[in-house]
Amino acid sequence: MGITVLSLFDGISCGMVALERAGIEVDKYIAYEIEHNAIEISKKNYPEIVRGGDVTKEDFTKYKGKIDILIGGSPCQNLCSCGNRKGLEGEESRLFFDYVRALYETEAKWFLLENNATMTKENQDIITGIMGVEPIYINSNLLTAQERKRLYWTNIPDIKQPEDKGIFLRDIVQPREEKKEYECYKRMMAKEEGTLAHKKAWSQVKTLDQKSRALTTAQNISNSGATNIKYSDTEYYILTPLECERLQTLPDNYTEGVSNTQRYKAIGNGWTVDVIAHIFKYLKKAIEENIEPVKLKDHERPQQSYRRMVNTEEKKTEEKTINANEVIEMQEKEKYEKKIAELERELKEKDKEISKIRGEMQTLKDRVFNILLEKACG
Ligand SMILES: C[S@@+](CC[C@H](N)C(=O)[O-])C[C@H]1O[C@@H](n2cnc3c(N)ncnc32)[C@H](O)[C@@H]1O
């Protein structure tokens, strides 16, 4: 009998590939995702997956008691170093709270939450406080030729670091004959020396004996953090979608069927399958040995508290214990308070402008009055 999986922010279903690779039988895999191209890629590979849509619109209590594992990597745009650092209040990264809600609503036995390790310690601590477990840090570079530092919060027990497979770009790249349209040497040479673009392009170079930088969602855009691979002194190529799949240890051509831009985006957003499969091997063991999962404080409705530093009026910091629902409410409140403060500032500016115009009008009126008076008096 297989397991039932609920996957939020499912992307291209790397979770499903990883479960297969770990040898776990899946009875039902329910995926929540809103991005059309990602869904198309997933459908092509796994037509049997049950599709859900927007996580924010779902009441997950309908799955209560039916989910063996909840998996998901909530969006990291507002958390990671390449994002805008708005944190868990950010438009995208706040979706983490929907993952937490789903966990409480479903009472899933096992959980796995993934996110970017370049987030600040403060945000990491907030997530850890809510999840109730310390994250496990794994750099995908142990299992593939890509630097990718990630954090995994899970109640799957006893996970060890994977062994280093010693894979480098040389092991996964396509031969130069297949890469004509991916040549980037001319483009790099065209950048004027001394400019930021020039510096960036050359700092992104990796040799075949190195590992690629962490895949981004725009590998074909030169200033997006993409890797420029040096084949020889005059031969430099960007990564092909197929190479990106290999760097994420996906099956070759897994994302074929949509445009290259969409393939890069989907793969860059995805998981390194072998890292997740490594984690799932411990899940398999736990299931086979009938190990009872450590529950999130027995799923008491968000009593998972965490500490947040709050500025008091006296500018002293005070520690407060609040729960996940309160955080969401607080964030909404803060957002509106900021908006109100902004509007009040604008209003003050407008008031100033109005009184300035009034003053000018009065001066004009006085002048006209004086002219008329002079005329009247002859
Ligand atoms: C970091 S990616 C996760 C990719 C996934 N782990 C994979 O292996 O492909 C985050 C995903 O969340 C999706 N997403 C964003 N907002 C969502 C929402 N409200 N409901 C469901 N999915 C959402 C994005 O489209 C994106 O594919």
mmCIF file of C-alpha atoms and ligand atoms in Angstrom:
data_model
loop_
_atom_site.group_PDB
_atom_site.id
_atom_site.type_symbol
_atom_site.label_atom_id
_atom_site.label_comp_id
_atom_site.label_asym_id
_atom_site.label_seq_id
_atom_site.Cartn_x
_atom_site.Cartn_y
_atom_site.Cartn_z
ATOM 1 C CA MET A 1 0.000 0.000 0.000
ATOM 2 C CA GLY A 2 1.481 3.331 -1.094
ATOM 3 C CA ILE A 3 1.455 6.696 0.631
ATOM 4 C CA THR A 4 -0.642 9.822 0.052
ATOM 5 C CA VAL A 5 1.343 12.973 -0.590
ATOM 6 C CA LEU A 6 0.204 16.582 -0.488
ATOM 7 C CA SER A 7 2.615 18.808 -2.374
ATOM 8 C CA LEU A 8 2.250 22.589 -2.103
ATOM 9 C CA PHE A 9 4.074 24.952 -4.494
ATOM 10 C CA ASP A 10 4.611 21.808 -6.519
ATOM 11 C CA GLY A 11 6.310 23.454 -9.534
ATOM 12 C CA ILE A 12 7.320 20.676 -11.904
ATOM 13 C CA SER A 13 6.770 17.891 -9.329
ATOM 14 C CA CYS A 14 10.418 17.251 -8.468
ATOM 15 C CA GLY A 15 8.974 15.765 -5.264
ATOM 16 C CA MET A 16 7.299 13.009 -7.267
ATOM 17 C CA VAL A 17 10.517 12.202 -9.163
ATOM 18 C CA ALA A 18 12.356 12.035 -5.827
ATOM 19 C CA LEU A 19 9.780 9.692 -4.251
ATOM 20 C CA GLU A 20 10.141 7.330 -7.208
ATOM 21 C CA ARG A 21 13.915 7.534 -6.987
ATOM 22 C CA ALA A 22 13.825 6.741 -3.265
ATOM 23 C CA GLY A 23 11.709 3.678 -4.036
ATOM 24 C CA ILE A 24 8.618 4.859 -2.153
ATOM 25 C CA GLU A 25 5.307 3.650 -3.511
ATOM 26 C CA VAL A 26 2.865 6.515 -4.007
ATOM 27 C CA ASP A 27 -0.859 5.911 -3.906
ATOM 28 C CA LYS A 28 -1.954 9.472 -4.470
ATOM 29 C CA TYR A 29 0.040 12.649 -5.110
ATOM 30 C CA ILE A 30 -1.975 15.854 -4.810
ATOM 31 C CA ALA A 31 -0.228 18.926 -6.221
ATOM 32 C CA TYR A 32 -1.037 22.602 -5.652
ATOM 33 C CA GLU A 33 0.504 24.934 -8.236
ATOM 34 C CA ILE A 34 -0.628 28.011 -10.201
ATOM 35 C CA GLU A 35 2.065 28.459 -12.871
ATOM 36 C CA HIS A 36 0.735 27.241 -16.242
ATOM 37 C CA ASN A 37 4.031 26.085 -17.773
ATOM 38 C CA ALA A 38 5.138 24.262 -14.616
ATOM 39 C CA ILE A 39 1.785 22.439 -14.523
ATOM 40 C CA GLU A 40 2.133 21.490 -18.219
ATOM 41 C CA ILE A 41 5.595 20.002 -17.574
ATOM 42 C CA SER A 42 4.302 18.083 -14.564
ATOM 43 C CA LYS A 43 1.250 16.827 -16.518
ATOM 44 C CA LYS A 44 3.466 15.593 -19.349
ATOM 45 C CA ASN A 45 5.502 13.482 -16.933
ATOM 46 C CA TYR A 46 2.800 12.548 -14.431
ATOM 47 C CA PRO A 47 -0.724 12.687 -15.874
ATOM 48 C CA GLU A 48 -1.938 10.732 -12.827
ATOM 49 C CA ILE A 49 -1.190 13.534 -10.357
ATOM 50 C CA VAL A 50 -4.303 15.054 -8.736
ATOM 51 C CA ARG A 51 -4.297 18.819 -9.415
ATOM 52 C CA GLY A 52 -5.170 21.574 -6.972
ATOM 53 C CA GLY A 53 -4.639 25.289 -7.632
ATOM 54 C CA ASP A 54 -3.961 28.299 -5.450
ATOM 55 C CA VAL A 55 -2.966 27.313 -1.890
ATOM 56 C CA THR A 56 -4.393 30.534 -0.465
ATOM 57 C CA LYS A 57 -7.881 29.597 -1.658
ATOM 58 C CA GLU A 58 -7.946 26.055 -0.295
ATOM 59 C CA ASP A 59 -9.390 24.773 2.931
ATOM 60 C CA PHE A 60 -7.093 21.824 3.642
ATOM 61 C CA THR A 61 -9.288 20.368 6.383
ATOM 62 C CA LYS A 62 -10.829 18.237 3.614
ATOM 63 C CA TYR A 63 -7.620 16.156 3.748
ATOM 64 C CA LYS A 64 -7.611 15.874 7.539
ATOM 65 C CA GLY A 65 -6.062 12.592 8.647
ATOM 66 C CA LYS A 66 -5.535 11.437 5.033
ATOM 67 C CA ILE A 67 -2.043 12.785 4.292
ATOM 68 C CA ASP A 68 1.098 10.774 4.980
ATOM 69 C CA ILE A 69 3.492 13.570 4.045
ATOM 70 C CA LEU A 70 3.140 17.284 3.302
ATOM 71 C CA ILE A 71 5.968 18.578 1.118
ATOM 72 C CA GLY A 72 6.746 22.008 -0.300
ATOM 73 C CA GLY A 73 9.259 24.731 -0.899
ATOM 74 C CA SER A 74 7.396 27.979 -0.350
ATOM 75 C CA PRO A 75 8.506 30.879 -2.592
ATOM 76 C CA CYS A 76 11.803 32.445 -1.508
ATOM 77 C CA GLN A 77 11.798 35.708 -3.531
ATOM 78 C CA ASN A 78 11.499 37.878 -0.411
ATOM 79 C CA LEU A 79 13.904 35.806 1.678
ATOM 80 C CA CYS A 80 16.961 34.908 -0.394
ATOM 81 C CA SER A 81 20.009 37.112 -0.952
ATOM 82 C CA CYS A 82 19.083 37.626 -4.623
ATOM 83 C CA GLY A 83 15.563 38.761 -3.679
ATOM 84 C CA ASN A 84 14.218 41.945 -2.114
ATOM 85 C CA ARG A 85 14.638 40.871 1.543
ATOM 86 C CA LYS A 86 11.101 41.873 2.529
ATOM 87 C CA GLY A 87 11.136 38.648 4.501
ATOM 88 C CA LEU A 88 8.137 36.613 5.527
ATOM 89 C CA GLU A 89 6.005 39.716 5.130
ATOM 90 C CA GLY A 90 6.781 39.793 1.408
ATOM 91 C CA GLU A 91 4.016 39.137 -1.084
ATOM 92 C CA GLU A 92 5.415 35.727 -2.142
ATOM 93 C CA SER A 93 7.328 34.450 0.878
ATOM 94 C CA ARG A 94 4.378 34.955 3.207
ATOM 95 C CA LEU A 95 2.882 31.893 1.483
ATOM 96 C CA PHE A 96 4.968 29.966 4.016
ATOM 97 C CA PHE A 97 2.088 30.606 6.418
ATOM 98 C CA ASP A 98 -0.252 28.720 4.061
ATOM 99 C CA TYR A 99 2.107 25.753 4.301
ATOM 100 C CA VAL A 100 1.860 25.955 8.105
ATOM 101 C CA ARG A 101 -1.925 26.249 7.871
ATOM 102 C CA ALA A 102 -2.051 23.180 5.603
ATOM 103 C CA LEU A 103 0.045 21.254 8.113
ATOM 104 C CA TYR A 104 -2.357 22.023 10.942
ATOM 105 C CA GLU A 105 -5.464 21.521 8.831
ATOM 106 C CA THR A 106 -4.397 18.152 7.384
ATOM 107 C CA GLU A 107 -2.582 16.858 10.454
ATOM 108 C CA ALA A 108 -0.126 15.274 8.005
ATOM 109 C CA LYS A 109 2.057 12.626 9.659
ATOM 110 C CA TRP A 110 5.321 13.695 8.080
ATOM 111 C CA PHE A 111 6.403 17.033 6.687
ATOM 112 C CA LEU A 112 9.230 18.431 4.603
ATOM 113 C CA LEU A 113 9.649 22.155 4.056
ATOM 114 C CA GLU A 114 12.445 23.524 1.883
ATOM 115 C CA ASN A 115 13.779 27.036 1.484
ATOM 116 C CA ASN A 116 16.836 29.032 0.480
ATOM 117 C CA ALA A 117 19.752 28.995 2.943
ATOM 118 C CA THR A 118 20.735 32.566 2.092
ATOM 119 C CA MET A 119 17.783 33.912 4.120
ATOM 120 C CA THR A 120 18.648 35.993 7.189
ATOM 121 C CA LYS A 121 19.136 34.255 10.527
ATOM 122 C CA GLU A 122 16.132 36.180 11.850
ATOM 123 C CA ASN A 123 13.786 34.703 9.218
ATOM 124 C CA GLN A 124 15.352 31.274 9.643
ATOM 125 C CA ASP A 125 14.660 31.441 13.376
ATOM 126 C CA ILE A 126 11.069 32.484 12.815
ATOM 127 C CA ILE A 127 10.477 29.478 10.537
ATOM 128 C CA THR A 128 12.298 27.147 12.936
ATOM 129 C CA GLY A 129 10.185 28.409 15.846
ATOM 130 C CA ILE A 130 6.983 27.723 13.964
ATOM 131 C CA MET A 131 8.027 24.355 12.537
ATOM 132 C CA GLY A 132 9.336 23.189 15.900
ATOM 133 C CA VAL A 133 12.408 21.486 14.377
ATOM 134 C CA GLU A 134 15.878 22.728 13.484
ATOM 135 C CA PRO A 135 16.570 22.877 9.734
ATOM 136 C CA ILE A 136 19.036 20.539 8.053
ATOM 137 C CA TYR A 137 21.466 22.354 5.776
ATOM 138 C CA ILE A 138 22.394 20.564 2.556
ATOM 139 C CA ASN A 139 24.385 21.984 -0.350
ATOM 140 C CA SER A 140 23.329 20.196 -3.552
ATOM 141 C CA ASN A 141 26.975 20.337 -4.626
ATOM 142 C CA LEU A 142 27.508 17.033 -2.799
ATOM 143 C CA LEU A 143 25.305 15.228 -5.301
ATOM 144 C CA THR A 144 25.607 17.337 -8.433
ATOM 145 C CA ALA A 145 27.830 19.878 -10.213
ATOM 146 C CA GLN A 146 25.862 22.830 -8.841
ATOM 147 C CA GLU A 147 26.263 25.036 -5.781
ATOM 148 C CA ARG A 148 22.816 25.189 -4.189
ATOM 149 C CA LYS A 149 22.543 25.892 -0.478
ATOM 150 C CA ARG A 150 19.218 24.902 0.963
ATOM 151 C CA LEU A 151 17.519 24.385 4.336
ATOM 152 C CA TYR A 152 15.143 21.509 5.060
ATOM 153 C CA TRP A 153 12.759 21.454 8.016
ATOM 154 C CA THR A 154 11.368 17.969 8.559
ATOM 155 C CA ASN A 155 10.246 15.490 11.194
ATOM 156 C CA ILE A 156 11.779 12.594 9.209
ATOM 157 C CA PRO A 157 14.308 11.252 11.736
ATOM 158 C CA ASP A 158 18.087 10.832 11.655
ATOM 159 C CA ILE A 159 18.912 12.378 8.294
ATOM 160 C CA LYS A 160 22.655 12.396 7.579
ATOM 161 C CA GLN A 161 24.563 14.501 5.056
ATOM 162 C CA PRO A 162 24.818 12.810 1.658
ATOM 163 C CA GLU A 163 28.213 11.541 0.621
ATOM 164 C CA ASP A 164 30.101 13.745 -1.837
ATOM 165 C CA LYS A 165 29.821 12.199 -5.312
ATOM 166 C CA GLY A 166 32.544 14.487 -6.686
ATOM 167 C CA ILE A 167 30.618 15.580 -9.793
ATOM 168 C CA PHE A 168 31.849 18.574 -11.836
ATOM 169 C CA LEU A 169 30.635 20.455 -14.904
ATOM 170 C CA ARG A 170 32.803 18.244 -17.129
ATOM 171 C CA ASP A 171 30.580 15.286 -16.125
ATOM 172 C CA ILE A 172 27.307 16.829 -17.238
ATOM 173 C CA VAL A 173 27.938 19.287 -20.103
ATOM 174 C CA GLN A 174 26.962 18.665 -23.706
ATOM 175 C CA PRO A 175 29.746 18.624 -26.311
ATOM 176 C CA ARG A 176 30.518 21.978 -27.959
ATOM 177 C CA GLU A 177 29.056 20.732 -31.283
ATOM 178 C CA GLU A 178 25.609 20.646 -29.664
ATOM 179 C CA LYS A 179 25.976 24.097 -28.123
ATOM 180 C CA LYS A 180 26.378 26.489 -31.056
ATOM 181 C CA GLU A 181 23.370 28.646 -30.187
ATOM 182 C CA TYR A 182 24.503 28.854 -26.553
ATOM 183 C CA GLU A 183 27.877 30.438 -27.346
ATOM 184 C CA CYS A 184 28.481 33.570 -25.250
ATOM 185 C CA TYR A 185 32.161 34.499 -25.832
ATOM 186 C CA LYS A 186 31.358 37.217 -28.399
ATOM 187 C CA ARG A 187 28.744 38.689 -26.086
ATOM 188 C CA MET A 188 31.212 38.724 -23.203
ATOM 189 C CA MET A 189 33.952 40.313 -25.323
ATOM 190 C CA ALA A 190 31.539 43.006 -26.510
ATOM 191 C CA LYS A 191 31.154 44.312 -22.971
ATOM 192 C CA GLU A 192 33.240 47.406 -22.401
ATOM 193 C CA GLU A 193 36.137 46.856 -20.015
ATOM 194 C CA GLY A 194 35.719 48.622 -16.691
ATOM 195 C CA THR A 195 31.922 48.453 -16.774
ATOM 196 C CA LEU A 196 29.854 46.517 -14.273
ATOM 197 C CA ALA A 197 28.431 44.334 -17.083
ATOM 198 C CA HIS A 198 31.984 43.331 -18.085
ATOM 199 C CA LYS A 199 32.943 42.555 -14.508
ATOM 200 C CA LYS A 200 29.781 40.539 -13.953
ATOM 201 C CA ALA A 201 30.089 38.490 -17.140
ATOM 202 C CA TRP A 202 33.667 37.459 -16.343
ATOM 203 C CA SER A 203 32.992 36.811 -12.672
ATOM 204 C CA GLN A 204 30.348 34.300 -13.727
ATOM 205 C CA VAL A 205 32.870 32.108 -15.539
ATOM 206 C CA LYS A 206 33.329 28.504 -14.375
ATOM 207 C CA THR A 207 35.731 26.002 -15.862
ATOM 208 C CA LEU A 208 34.797 22.420 -16.651
ATOM 209 C CA ASP A 209 36.569 21.348 -13.473
ATOM 210 C CA GLN A 210 34.351 23.525 -11.320
ATOM 211 C CA LYS A 211 30.690 23.502 -10.334
ATOM 212 C CA SER A 212 28.035 25.831 -11.719
ATOM 213 C CA ARG A 213 26.630 28.670 -9.679
ATOM 214 C CA ALA A 214 23.174 28.065 -8.206
ATOM 215 C CA LEU A 215 20.700 27.876 -11.076
ATOM 216 C CA THR A 216 18.506 30.930 -11.394
ATOM 217 C CA THR A 217 15.192 31.200 -13.204
ATOM 218 C CA ALA A 218 16.809 33.073 -16.128
ATOM 219 C CA GLN A 219 19.942 31.191 -17.152
ATOM 220 C CA ASN A 220 19.780 32.698 -20.641
ATOM 221 C CA ILE A 221 19.989 36.293 -19.434
ATOM 222 C CA SER A 222 23.633 37.253 -18.986
ATOM 223 C CA ASN A 223 23.278 39.531 -15.947
ATOM 224 C CA SER A 224 20.938 37.204 -14.053
ATOM 225 C CA GLY A 225 23.652 35.277 -12.248
ATOM 226 C CA ALA A 226 23.886 32.666 -14.993
ATOM 227 C CA THR A 227 27.035 30.565 -15.375
ATOM 228 C CA ASN A 228 29.344 31.082 -18.388
ATOM 229 C CA ILE A 229 31.242 27.831 -18.914
ATOM 230 C CA LYS A 230 34.761 28.025 -20.264
ATOM 231 C CA TYR A 231 35.512 25.219 -22.744
ATOM 232 C CA SER A 232 38.753 26.868 -23.933
ATOM 233 C CA ASP A 233 40.320 30.358 -23.952
ATOM 234 C CA THR A 234 38.001 31.473 -26.751
ATOM 235 C CA GLU A 235 35.027 29.177 -26.203
ATOM 236 C CA TYR A 236 32.451 30.104 -23.592
ATOM 237 C CA TYR A 237 28.892 28.762 -23.444
ATOM 238 C CA ILE A 238 25.862 29.332 -21.252
ATOM 239 C CA LEU A 239 24.081 26.292 -19.824
ATOM 240 C CA THR A 240 21.522 24.558 -22.044
ATOM 241 C CA PRO A 241 18.138 23.534 -20.589
ATOM 242 C CA LEU A 242 19.294 19.899 -20.759
ATOM 243 C CA GLU A 243 22.415 20.710 -18.728
ATOM 244 C CA CYS A 244 20.247 22.560 -16.202
ATOM 245 C CA GLU A 245 18.098 19.435 -15.869
ATOM 246 C CA ARG A 246 21.238 17.417 -15.198
ATOM 247 C CA LEU A 247 22.371 19.964 -12.599
ATOM 248 C CA GLN A 248 19.075 19.396 -10.799
ATOM 249 C CA THR A 249 19.473 15.614 -11.359
ATOM 250 C CA LEU A 250 16.183 15.544 -13.259
ATOM 251 C CA PRO A 251 15.748 12.986 -16.053
ATOM 252 C CA ASP A 252 17.073 14.289 -19.394
ATOM 253 C CA ASN A 253 14.461 16.298 -21.333
ATOM 254 C CA TYR A 254 12.045 16.255 -18.389
ATOM 255 C CA THR A 255 10.998 19.858 -19.135
ATOM 256 C CA GLU A 256 10.889 19.547 -22.935
ATOM 257 C CA GLY A 257 7.665 20.812 -24.538
ATOM 258 C CA VAL A 258 7.698 24.464 -23.456
ATOM 259 C CA SER A 259 9.982 27.339 -24.566
ATOM 260 C CA ASN A 260 13.606 27.458 -23.370
ATOM 261 C CA THR A 261 12.805 30.516 -21.241
ATOM 262 C CA GLN A 262 10.045 28.566 -19.492
ATOM 263 C CA ARG A 263 12.310 25.519 -19.096
ATOM 264 C CA TYR A 264 15.020 27.632 -17.419
ATOM 265 C CA LYS A 265 12.422 29.201 -15.143
ATOM 266 C CA ALA A 266 10.858 25.887 -14.099
ATOM 267 C CA ILE A 267 14.210 24.180 -13.486
ATOM 268 C CA GLY A 268 15.658 27.184 -11.627
ATOM 269 C CA ASN A 269 12.619 27.156 -9.337
ATOM 270 C CA GLY A 270 12.869 23.418 -8.779
ATOM 271 C CA TRP A 271 14.474 21.067 -6.317
ATOM 272 C CA THR A 272 17.657 19.041 -6.766
ATOM 273 C CA VAL A 273 15.920 15.686 -7.072
ATOM 274 C CA ASP A 274 18.765 13.596 -5.656
ATOM 275 C CA VAL A 275 18.895 15.701 -2.476
ATOM 276 C CA ILE A 276 15.164 15.181 -1.907
ATOM 277 C CA ALA A 277 15.493 11.467 -2.785
ATOM 278 C CA HIS A 278 18.296 11.256 -0.210
ATOM 279 C CA ILE A 279 15.951 12.705 2.445
ATOM 280 C CA PHE A 280 13.118 10.402 1.341
ATOM 281 C CA LYS A 281 15.315 7.326 1.861
ATOM 282 C CA TYR A 282 15.112 8.134 5.572
ATOM 283 C CA LEU A 283 11.330 8.456 5.225
ATOM 284 C CA LYS A 284 11.202 5.005 3.614
ATOM 285 C CA LYS A 285 13.222 3.590 6.488
ATOM 286 C CA ALA A 286 10.971 5.276 9.071
ATOM 287 C CA ILE A 287 7.835 3.901 7.391
ATOM 288 C CA GLU A 288 9.297 0.392 7.089
ATOM 289 C CA GLU A 289 10.357 0.414 10.740
ATOM 290 C CA ASN A 290 6.940 1.752 11.835
ATOM 291 C CA ILE A 291 8.520 4.755 13.520
ATOM 292 C CA GLU A 292 5.933 7.168 14.867
ATOM 293 C CA PRO A 293 6.516 10.704 13.602
ATOM 294 C CA VAL A 294 7.122 13.432 16.137
ATOM 295 C CA LYS A 295 4.040 15.541 15.789
ATOM 296 C CA LEU A 296 4.035 19.302 15.882
ATOM 297 C CA LYS A 297 2.997 19.478 19.519
ATOM 298 C CA ASP A 298 0.182 17.091 18.622
ATOM 299 C CA HIS A 299 -1.150 19.585 16.141
ATOM 300 C CA GLU A 300 -2.607 21.904 18.689
ATOM 301 C CA ARG A 301 -3.859 24.795 16.601
ATOM 302 C CA PRO A 302 -0.976 27.285 16.198
ATOM 303 C CA GLN A 303 0.295 27.157 19.723
ATOM 304 C CA GLN A 304 3.694 26.969 18.058
ATOM 305 C CA SER A 305 5.059 30.163 19.342
ATOM 306 C CA TYR A 306 8.104 32.014 18.334
ATOM 307 C CA ARG A 307 9.869 35.045 19.609
ATOM 308 C CA ARG A 308 9.920 38.208 17.691
ATOM 309 C CA MET A 309 11.742 41.336 18.656
ATOM 310 C CA VAL A 310 9.332 44.211 18.823
ATOM 311 C CA ASN A 311 10.355 47.850 19.099
ATOM 312 C CA THR A 312 8.559 49.567 21.924
ATOM 313 C CA GLU A 313 7.917 53.306 22.043
ATOM 314 C CA GLU A 314 10.975 53.816 24.238
ATOM 315 C CA LYS A 315 13.039 52.187 21.475
ATOM 316 C CA LYS A 316 13.848 49.312 23.776
ATOM 317 C CA THR A 317 13.383 45.824 22.463
ATOM 318 C CA GLU A 318 10.955 43.513 24.064
ATOM 319 C CA GLU A 319 10.375 39.852 23.421
ATOM 320 C CA LYS A 320 6.895 38.769 22.550
ATOM 321 C CA THR A 321 5.449 35.344 22.081
ATOM 322 C CA ILE A 322 2.904 35.167 19.303
ATOM 323 C CA ASN A 323 1.382 32.443 17.175
ATOM 324 C CA ALA A 324 1.222 32.003 13.406
ATOM 325 C CA ASN A 325 -2.291 33.467 13.029
ATOM 326 C CA GLU A 326 -1.287 36.540 14.960
ATOM 327 C CA VAL A 327 1.743 36.955 12.704
ATOM 328 C CA ILE A 328 -0.458 37.058 9.621
ATOM 329 C CA GLU A 329 -2.816 39.568 11.262
ATOM 330 C CA MET A 330 0.130 41.647 12.456
ATOM 331 C CA GLN A 331 1.653 41.706 9.002
ATOM 332 C CA GLU A 332 -1.654 42.855 7.476
ATOM 333 C CA LYS A 333 -1.930 45.553 10.138
ATOM 334 C CA GLU A 334 1.657 46.721 9.586
ATOM 335 C CA LYS A 335 1.057 46.856 5.836
ATOM 336 C CA TYR A 336 -2.014 49.095 6.246
ATOM 337 C CA GLU A 337 -0.319 51.253 8.861
ATOM 338 C CA LYS A 338 2.564 51.862 6.472
ATOM 339 C CA LYS A 339 0.123 52.748 3.685
ATOM 340 C CA ILE A 340 -1.773 55.145 5.983
ATOM 341 C CA ALA A 341 1.484 56.824 7.091
ATOM 342 C CA GLU A 342 2.462 57.215 3.437
ATOM 343 C CA LEU A 343 -0.905 58.780 2.538
ATOM 344 C CA GLU A 344 -0.697 61.109 5.538
ATOM 345 C CA ARG A 345 2.728 62.280 4.372
ATOM 346 C CA GLU A 346 1.355 62.924 0.885
ATOM 347 C CA LEU A 347 -1.602 64.814 2.363
ATOM 348 C CA LYS A 348 0.736 67.072 4.352
ATOM 349 C CA GLU A 349 2.739 67.826 1.198
ATOM 350 C CA LYS A 350 -0.457 68.709 -0.675
ATOM 351 C CA ASP A 351 -1.579 70.958 2.230
ATOM 352 C CA LYS A 352 1.730 72.789 2.011
ATOM 353 C CA GLU A 353 1.307 73.281 -1.750
ATOM 354 C CA ILE A 354 -2.243 74.564 -1.268
ATOM 355 C CA SER A 355 -1.223 77.154 1.353
ATOM 356 C CA LYS A 356 1.642 78.260 -0.898
ATOM 357 C CA ILE A 357 -0.779 78.791 -3.816
ATOM 358 C CA ARG A 358 -3.210 80.580 -1.474
ATOM 359 C CA GLY A 359 -0.390 82.957 -0.423
ATOM 360 C CA GLU A 360 0.517 83.661 -4.051
ATOM 361 C CA MET A 361 -3.138 84.332 -4.898
ATOM 362 C CA GLN A 362 -3.418 86.748 -1.985
ATOM 363 C CA THR A 363 -0.295 88.640 -3.184
ATOM 364 C CA LEU A 364 -1.816 88.911 -6.661
ATOM 365 C CA LYS A 365 -5.152 90.110 -5.265
ATOM 366 C CA ASP A 366 -3.321 92.771 -3.172
ATOM 367 C CA ARG A 367 -1.454 93.944 -6.240
ATOM 368 C CA VAL A 368 -4.635 94.241 -8.338
ATOM 369 C CA PHE A 369 -6.322 96.076 -5.490
ATOM 370 C CA ASN A 370 -3.420 98.565 -5.236
ATOM 371 C CA ILE A 371 -3.422 99.184 -9.003
ATOM 372 C CA LEU A 372 -7.202 99.820 -8.987
ATOM 373 C CA LEU A 373 -6.839 102.077 -5.952
ATOM 374 C CA GLU A 374 -4.098 104.099 -7.635
ATOM 375 C CA LYS A 375 -6.260 104.490 -10.770
ATOM 376 C CA ALA A 376 -9.311 105.517 -8.772
ATOM 377 C CA CYS A 377 -7.357 108.147 -6.878
ATOM 378 C CA GLY A 378 -6.096 109.563 -10.188
HETATM 379 C C1 LIG B 1 10.232 27.653 -5.254
HETATM 380 S S1 LIG B 1 9.064 27.114 -6.379
HETATM 381 C C2 LIG B 1 8.872 25.444 -5.925
HETATM 382 C C3 LIG B 1 9.191 24.488 -7.035
HETATM 383 C C4 LIG B 1 9.051 23.025 -6.702
HETATM 384 N N1 LIG B 1 9.646 22.660 -5.435
HETATM 385 C C5 LIG B 1 9.635 22.152 -7.796
HETATM 386 O O1 LIG B 1 10.283 21.211 -7.460
HETATM 387 O O2 LIG B 1 9.487 22.460 -8.973
HETATM 388 C C6 LIG B 1 7.599 27.851 -5.755
HETATM 389 C C7 LIG B 1 6.353 27.527 -6.573
HETATM 390 O O3 LIG B 1 5.215 28.040 -5.893
HETATM 391 C C8 LIG B 1 4.254 28.373 -6.879
HETATM 392 N N2 LIG B 1 3.238 29.235 -6.279
HETATM 393 C C9 LIG B 1 3.333 30.575 -6.038
HETATM 394 N N3 LIG B 1 2.193 31.024 -5.493
HETATM 395 C C10 LIG B 1 1.366 29.943 -5.359
HETATM 396 C C11 LIG B 1 0.043 29.778 -4.862
HETATM 397 N N4 LIG B 1 -0.642 30.820 -4.371
HETATM 398 N N5 LIG B 1 -0.505 28.538 -4.881
HETATM 399 C C12 LIG B 1 0.198 27.484 -5.393
HETATM 400 N N6 LIG B 1 1.449 27.587 -5.887
HETATM 401 C C13 LIG B 1 2.022 28.796 -5.871
HETATM 402 C C14 LIG B 1 5.110 29.042 -7.946
HETATM 403 O O4 LIG B 1 4.440 29.088 -9.189
HETATM 404 C C15 LIG B 1 6.360 28.163 -7.957
HETATM 405 O O5 LIG B 1 6.273 27.171 -8.930
#
